[in-house]
Amino acid sequence: MATEAPMPLSEQFQAYANPAVNPSTTPPAFRTPPKVPDVLTTIYSFPTMEPLRFVHYPANHLHLPLRRDILHRAVIFEGDATRQGTASTKWRNDVHGSGKKIRPQKGTGRARLGDKKSPMLRGGGVAFGPHPRDFSTKLPKKMYDLAWRTALSYRYRRGELILVEDGVDVEMNEPRWIKQIMERNHWGNADGRSLIVTQGVRENLFQAIAGAGEDGRAKTEDDVDVKDLLELGRIIIERSALDGILKDHSSDLNRTVPTAIYS
């Protein structure tokens, strides 16, 4: 008795996916991911701190949950990258001198000893001493970018991220000017110091705060790292500097991949 051979799997799949054969099957429709909710931020005028207007930022920029593990890995990654690794010592083969044996192996009653370059002698080589090396470690870029936005979100939720209008500067480059501003706004040493982040170098501001280091620091957005965002009491940052940081550290946000819906 003859039996019918089964249809190959590839043909079965094509027949199932073909709307003419199987009308209940339609090609999938695609849509973009749902919109991320926004958080509200106030922009102030420096140094009067007069509110100017409100701006919105996505919640995945300034309202992420605290991840201490990611912040720790980012700080260690930055610290390892700053280590010079230039410490160097000489082994006995690197020390200049003769290789002649100092005294006979036996008969003197003293310990066995080789040449004068032995690590046991003063002026000899160093046993197991440091040599130039690279201390830098690796961290995925997406994890590092997430650490940036996690640190900013931590500051935002605590009310320690102060957004100011662009062009932050002082009239004179004397420390007393910046000290008065810090004291009036409760940003100084008594209130945990502050970090001022600008888009570019502000000569008067940077020179003034260099003489008032006990009250805070000033850096450009290119010089700031995750540790700086967590170290001092608060962050006073220009809007353009914040936008630049968020733009440079958003590689883990994939907004272009659509989600499929099957009907």
Short mmCIF file of C-alpha atoms in Angstrom, two decimals:
data_model
loop_
_atom_site.label_atom_id
_atom_site.label_comp_id
_atom_site.label_asym_id
_atom_site.label_seq_id
_atom_site.Cartn_x
_atom_site.Cartn_y
_atom_site.Cartn_z
CA MET A 1 0.00 0.00 0.00
CA ALA A 2 1.44 3.30 -1.05
CA THR A 3 1.79 6.10 1.53
CA GLU A 4 1.94 9.84 0.86
CA ALA A 5 5.28 11.49 1.62
CA PRO A 6 5.09 14.39 4.11
CA MET A 7 5.60 17.92 2.83
CA PRO A 8 9.04 19.39 3.60
CA LEU A 9 9.17 21.81 6.52
CA SER A 10 10.29 24.71 4.33
CA GLU A 11 7.23 24.30 2.07
CA GLN A 12 4.96 23.96 5.08
CA PHE A 13 6.25 27.24 6.48
CA GLN A 14 5.83 29.02 3.15
CA ALA A 15 2.29 27.71 2.80
CA TYR A 16 1.43 28.81 6.32
CA ALA A 17 2.91 32.28 5.84
CA ASN A 18 1.25 32.81 2.44
CA PRO A 19 -1.97 34.82 2.95
CA ALA A 20 -3.45 33.23 -0.22
CA VAL A 21 -3.10 29.73 1.29
CA ASN A 22 -3.71 30.68 4.92
CA PRO A 23 -5.87 33.84 5.12
CA SER A 24 -5.59 33.94 8.90
CA THR A 25 -1.90 34.72 8.60
CA THR A 26 -0.97 38.33 7.91
CA PRO A 27 2.50 39.86 7.83
CA PRO A 28 3.57 41.47 11.10
CA ALA A 29 3.07 45.20 11.58
CA PHE A 30 5.82 47.28 13.15
CA ARG A 31 5.60 50.21 15.48
CA THR A 32 8.11 52.30 17.38
CA PRO A 33 8.58 51.74 21.13
CA PRO A 34 6.27 53.68 23.47
CA LYS A 35 7.36 57.18 24.35
CA VAL A 36 9.47 57.54 27.47
CA PRO A 37 7.87 59.86 30.07
CA ASP A 38 9.55 63.18 30.77
CA VAL A 39 10.77 64.81 33.97
CA LEU A 40 10.54 68.53 34.67
CA THR A 41 13.60 70.66 35.39
CA THR A 42 13.93 74.36 36.19
CA ILE A 43 16.55 76.56 34.55
CA TYR A 44 17.98 79.30 36.78
CA SER A 45 19.95 82.45 36.10
CA PHE A 46 23.49 82.51 37.49
CA PRO A 47 24.39 83.95 40.00
CA THR A 48 21.04 85.42 41.11
CA MET A 49 19.37 81.97 40.84
CA GLU A 50 16.17 83.49 39.51
CA PRO A 51 13.94 80.85 37.86
CA LEU A 52 13.69 81.41 34.13
CA ARG A 53 11.72 78.54 32.59
CA PHE A 54 11.01 74.83 32.69
CA VAL A 55 12.52 72.18 30.43
CA HIS A 56 11.68 68.51 29.98
CA TYR A 57 14.16 65.62 29.88
CA PRO A 58 13.39 61.94 29.24
CA ALA A 59 13.07 59.83 32.35
CA ASN A 60 15.75 57.44 31.08
CA HIS A 61 18.17 60.40 31.24
CA LEU A 62 17.49 61.95 34.64
CA HIS A 63 15.22 59.55 36.51
CA LEU A 64 16.95 56.18 36.47
CA PRO A 65 17.01 53.93 39.56
CA LEU A 66 20.12 53.92 41.68
CA ARG A 67 22.62 51.22 40.69
CA ARG A 68 25.49 51.24 43.14
CA ASP A 69 27.17 48.32 41.40
CA ILE A 70 27.36 50.15 38.06
CA LEU A 71 28.56 53.37 39.70
CA HIS A 72 31.25 51.45 41.56
CA ARG A 73 32.49 49.78 38.38
CA ALA A 74 32.58 53.12 36.56
CA VAL A 75 34.59 54.82 39.32
CA ILE A 76 37.08 51.91 39.44
CA PHE A 77 37.35 51.99 35.64
CA GLU A 78 38.18 55.71 35.69
CA GLY A 79 40.64 55.32 38.55
CA ASP A 80 42.50 52.50 36.83
CA ALA A 81 42.80 54.56 33.65
CA THR A 82 44.49 57.42 35.53
CA ARG A 83 47.23 55.26 37.09
CA GLN A 84 50.58 55.99 35.48
CA GLY A 85 52.16 52.57 36.00
CA THR A 86 55.69 53.98 35.59
CA ALA A 87 57.23 52.51 38.79
CA SER A 88 60.35 50.58 37.81
CA THR A 89 63.14 48.74 39.61
CA LYS A 90 66.22 46.84 38.46
CA TRP A 91 66.66 43.10 38.76
CA ARG A 92 70.14 41.70 39.37
CA ASN A 93 70.69 41.34 35.62
CA ASP A 94 69.97 45.06 35.13
CA VAL A 95 72.40 46.29 37.81
CA HIS A 96 75.85 47.34 36.58
CA GLY A 97 78.65 45.29 38.11
CA SER A 98 80.75 42.14 37.96
CA GLY A 99 79.36 38.64 38.14
CA LYS A 100 82.26 37.33 40.14
CA LYS A 101 81.40 35.32 43.23
CA ILE A 102 82.09 37.34 46.36
CA ARG A 103 83.40 34.50 48.57
CA PRO A 104 83.79 30.74 48.32
CA GLN A 105 80.76 28.56 48.60
CA LYS A 106 82.15 26.60 51.58
CA GLY A 107 84.75 26.95 54.27
CA THR A 108 84.03 30.44 55.57
CA GLY A 109 81.21 29.53 57.93
CA ARG A 110 79.03 32.24 56.43
CA ALA A 111 75.95 32.06 54.28
CA ARG A 112 76.15 31.20 50.61
CA LEU A 113 76.35 34.29 48.41
CA GLY A 114 76.78 34.93 44.73
CA ASP A 115 77.88 38.17 43.06
CA LYS A 116 77.54 41.68 44.46
CA LYS A 117 74.34 42.23 42.45
CA SER A 118 72.45 39.82 44.70
CA PRO A 119 69.13 41.18 46.09
CA MET A 120 70.43 40.38 49.59
CA LEU A 121 73.14 43.05 49.34
CA ARG A 122 72.84 46.79 49.42
CA GLY A 123 73.12 48.19 45.92
CA GLY A 124 72.03 44.94 44.34
CA GLY A 125 68.92 44.16 42.37
CA VAL A 126 65.39 44.27 43.75
CA ALA A 127 63.59 40.95 44.04
CA PHE A 128 60.01 41.01 42.72
CA GLY A 129 60.09 44.79 42.33
CA PRO A 130 57.59 46.79 40.24
CA HIS A 131 58.01 47.26 36.51
CA PRO A 132 56.15 49.53 34.07
CA ARG A 133 52.70 48.17 33.38
CA ASP A 134 49.26 49.21 32.22
CA PHE A 135 46.72 49.33 35.05
CA SER A 136 43.76 50.25 32.87
CA THR A 137 40.77 47.91 32.90
CA LYS A 138 37.88 47.43 30.50
CA LEU A 139 34.24 48.37 30.89
CA PRO A 140 31.49 48.06 28.25
CA LYS A 141 30.65 51.43 26.76
CA LYS A 142 26.93 50.95 27.30
CA MET A 143 27.47 50.20 30.97
CA TYR A 144 29.73 53.24 31.32
CA ASP A 145 27.14 55.48 29.64
CA LEU A 146 24.46 54.08 31.94
CA ALA A 147 26.66 54.97 34.93
CA TRP A 148 26.81 58.60 33.75
CA ARG A 149 23.05 58.93 33.56
CA THR A 150 22.59 57.00 36.82
CA ALA A 151 24.84 59.49 38.61
CA LEU A 152 22.94 62.43 37.14
CA SER A 153 19.63 60.80 38.06
CA TYR A 154 20.83 60.29 41.63
CA ARG A 155 21.65 63.98 41.88
CA TYR A 156 18.37 64.99 40.25
CA ARG A 157 16.17 62.98 42.64
CA ARG A 158 17.99 64.44 45.66
CA GLY A 159 17.60 67.99 44.37
CA GLU A 160 21.36 68.36 43.96
CA LEU A 161 21.39 68.91 40.19
CA ILE A 162 21.00 72.64 39.55
CA LEU A 163 20.52 73.60 35.92
CA VAL A 164 21.56 77.14 34.98
CA GLU A 165 21.51 79.20 31.82
CA ASP A 166 24.53 79.11 29.50
CA GLY A 167 27.35 81.61 29.95
CA VAL A 168 28.10 81.08 33.64
CA ASP A 169 30.81 83.54 34.73
CA VAL A 170 31.69 86.20 37.32
CA GLU A 171 32.64 89.83 36.87
CA MET A 172 36.16 89.57 38.33
CA ASN A 173 38.62 86.72 38.80
CA GLU A 174 38.97 87.31 42.53
CA PRO A 175 38.09 84.52 44.97
CA ARG A 176 35.98 86.85 47.13
CA TRP A 177 33.38 87.14 44.37
CA ILE A 178 32.81 83.43 44.08
CA LYS A 179 32.92 83.07 47.88
CA GLN A 180 30.05 85.52 48.23
CA ILE A 181 28.02 83.65 45.62
CA MET A 182 28.68 80.31 47.29
CA GLU A 183 27.79 81.62 50.73
CA ARG A 184 24.59 83.35 49.61
CA ASN A 185 23.29 80.28 47.75
CA HIS A 186 24.48 77.81 50.43
CA TRP A 187 26.89 76.09 48.07
CA GLY A 188 30.11 76.57 50.03
CA ASN A 189 32.22 74.46 52.32
CA ALA A 190 29.68 74.55 55.13
CA ASP A 191 27.08 73.00 52.81
CA GLY A 192 29.23 70.28 51.23
CA ARG A 193 31.01 72.24 48.44
CA SER A 194 29.83 72.38 44.85
CA LEU A 195 30.93 71.43 41.35
CA ILE A 196 30.33 73.95 38.57
CA VAL A 197 30.27 72.41 35.08
CA THR A 198 30.45 74.66 32.02
CA GLN A 199 30.47 73.97 28.32
CA GLY A 200 33.73 75.86 27.77
CA VAL A 201 36.45 77.56 29.79
CA ARG A 202 35.30 80.67 31.69
CA GLU A 203 38.47 82.55 32.56
CA ASN A 204 37.17 84.67 35.44
CA LEU A 205 35.15 81.85 36.97
CA PHE A 206 37.92 79.28 36.79
CA GLN A 207 40.54 81.64 38.20
CA ALA A 208 38.27 82.81 41.00
CA ILE A 209 37.26 79.33 42.11
CA ALA A 210 40.87 78.15 41.92
CA GLY A 211 41.55 80.49 44.84
CA ALA A 212 38.47 79.27 46.69
CA GLY A 213 39.05 75.55 46.42
CA GLU A 214 37.61 74.94 49.87
CA ASP A 215 34.18 75.88 48.50
CA GLY A 216 34.17 73.87 45.30
CA ARG A 217 35.60 73.26 41.87
CA ALA A 218 34.87 74.27 38.28
CA LYS A 219 35.35 72.01 35.26
CA THR A 220 34.32 71.85 31.66
CA GLU A 221 32.08 69.06 30.41
CA ASP A 222 35.09 67.41 28.72
CA ASP A 223 37.00 67.17 32.02
CA VAL A 224 34.19 65.77 34.17
CA ASP A 225 33.87 62.08 34.96
CA VAL A 226 31.48 59.94 36.98
CA LYS A 227 33.49 60.33 40.17
CA ASP A 228 33.22 64.12 39.94
CA LEU A 229 29.44 63.85 39.68
CA LEU A 230 29.32 61.90 42.97
CA GLU A 231 32.09 63.49 44.98
CA LEU A 232 30.85 66.95 46.03
CA GLY A 233 27.62 68.15 47.60
CA ARG A 234 25.86 69.34 44.44
CA ILE A 235 26.30 70.04 40.74
CA ILE A 236 25.68 73.43 39.10
CA ILE A 237 25.69 72.73 35.38
CA GLU A 238 24.94 74.71 32.25
CA ARG A 239 22.11 73.43 30.13
CA SER A 240 24.32 73.05 27.04
CA ALA A 241 26.88 71.12 29.10
CA LEU A 242 24.19 68.76 30.40
CA ASP A 243 22.83 68.26 26.89
CA GLY A 244 26.32 67.47 25.64
CA ILE A 245 26.93 64.92 28.39
CA LEU A 246 23.60 63.20 27.77
CA LYS A 247 24.24 63.14 24.04
CA ASP A 248 27.70 61.60 24.43
CA HIS A 249 26.54 58.97 26.93
CA SER A 250 23.38 57.52 25.40
CA SER A 251 24.78 54.58 23.48
CA ASP A 252 22.74 52.08 25.50
CA LEU A 253 19.47 53.74 24.46
CA ASN A 254 18.20 52.11 21.28
CA ARG A 255 15.23 54.08 20.06
CA THR A 256 15.24 52.88 16.44
CA VAL A 257 14.45 49.16 16.84
CA PRO A 258 10.70 48.66 16.29
CA THR A 259 8.54 46.14 18.08
CA ALA A 260 6.53 43.65 16.06
CA ILE A 261 2.80 43.15 16.52
CA TYR A 262 1.19 40.01 15.16
CA SER A 263 -2.52 40.08 14.53
#
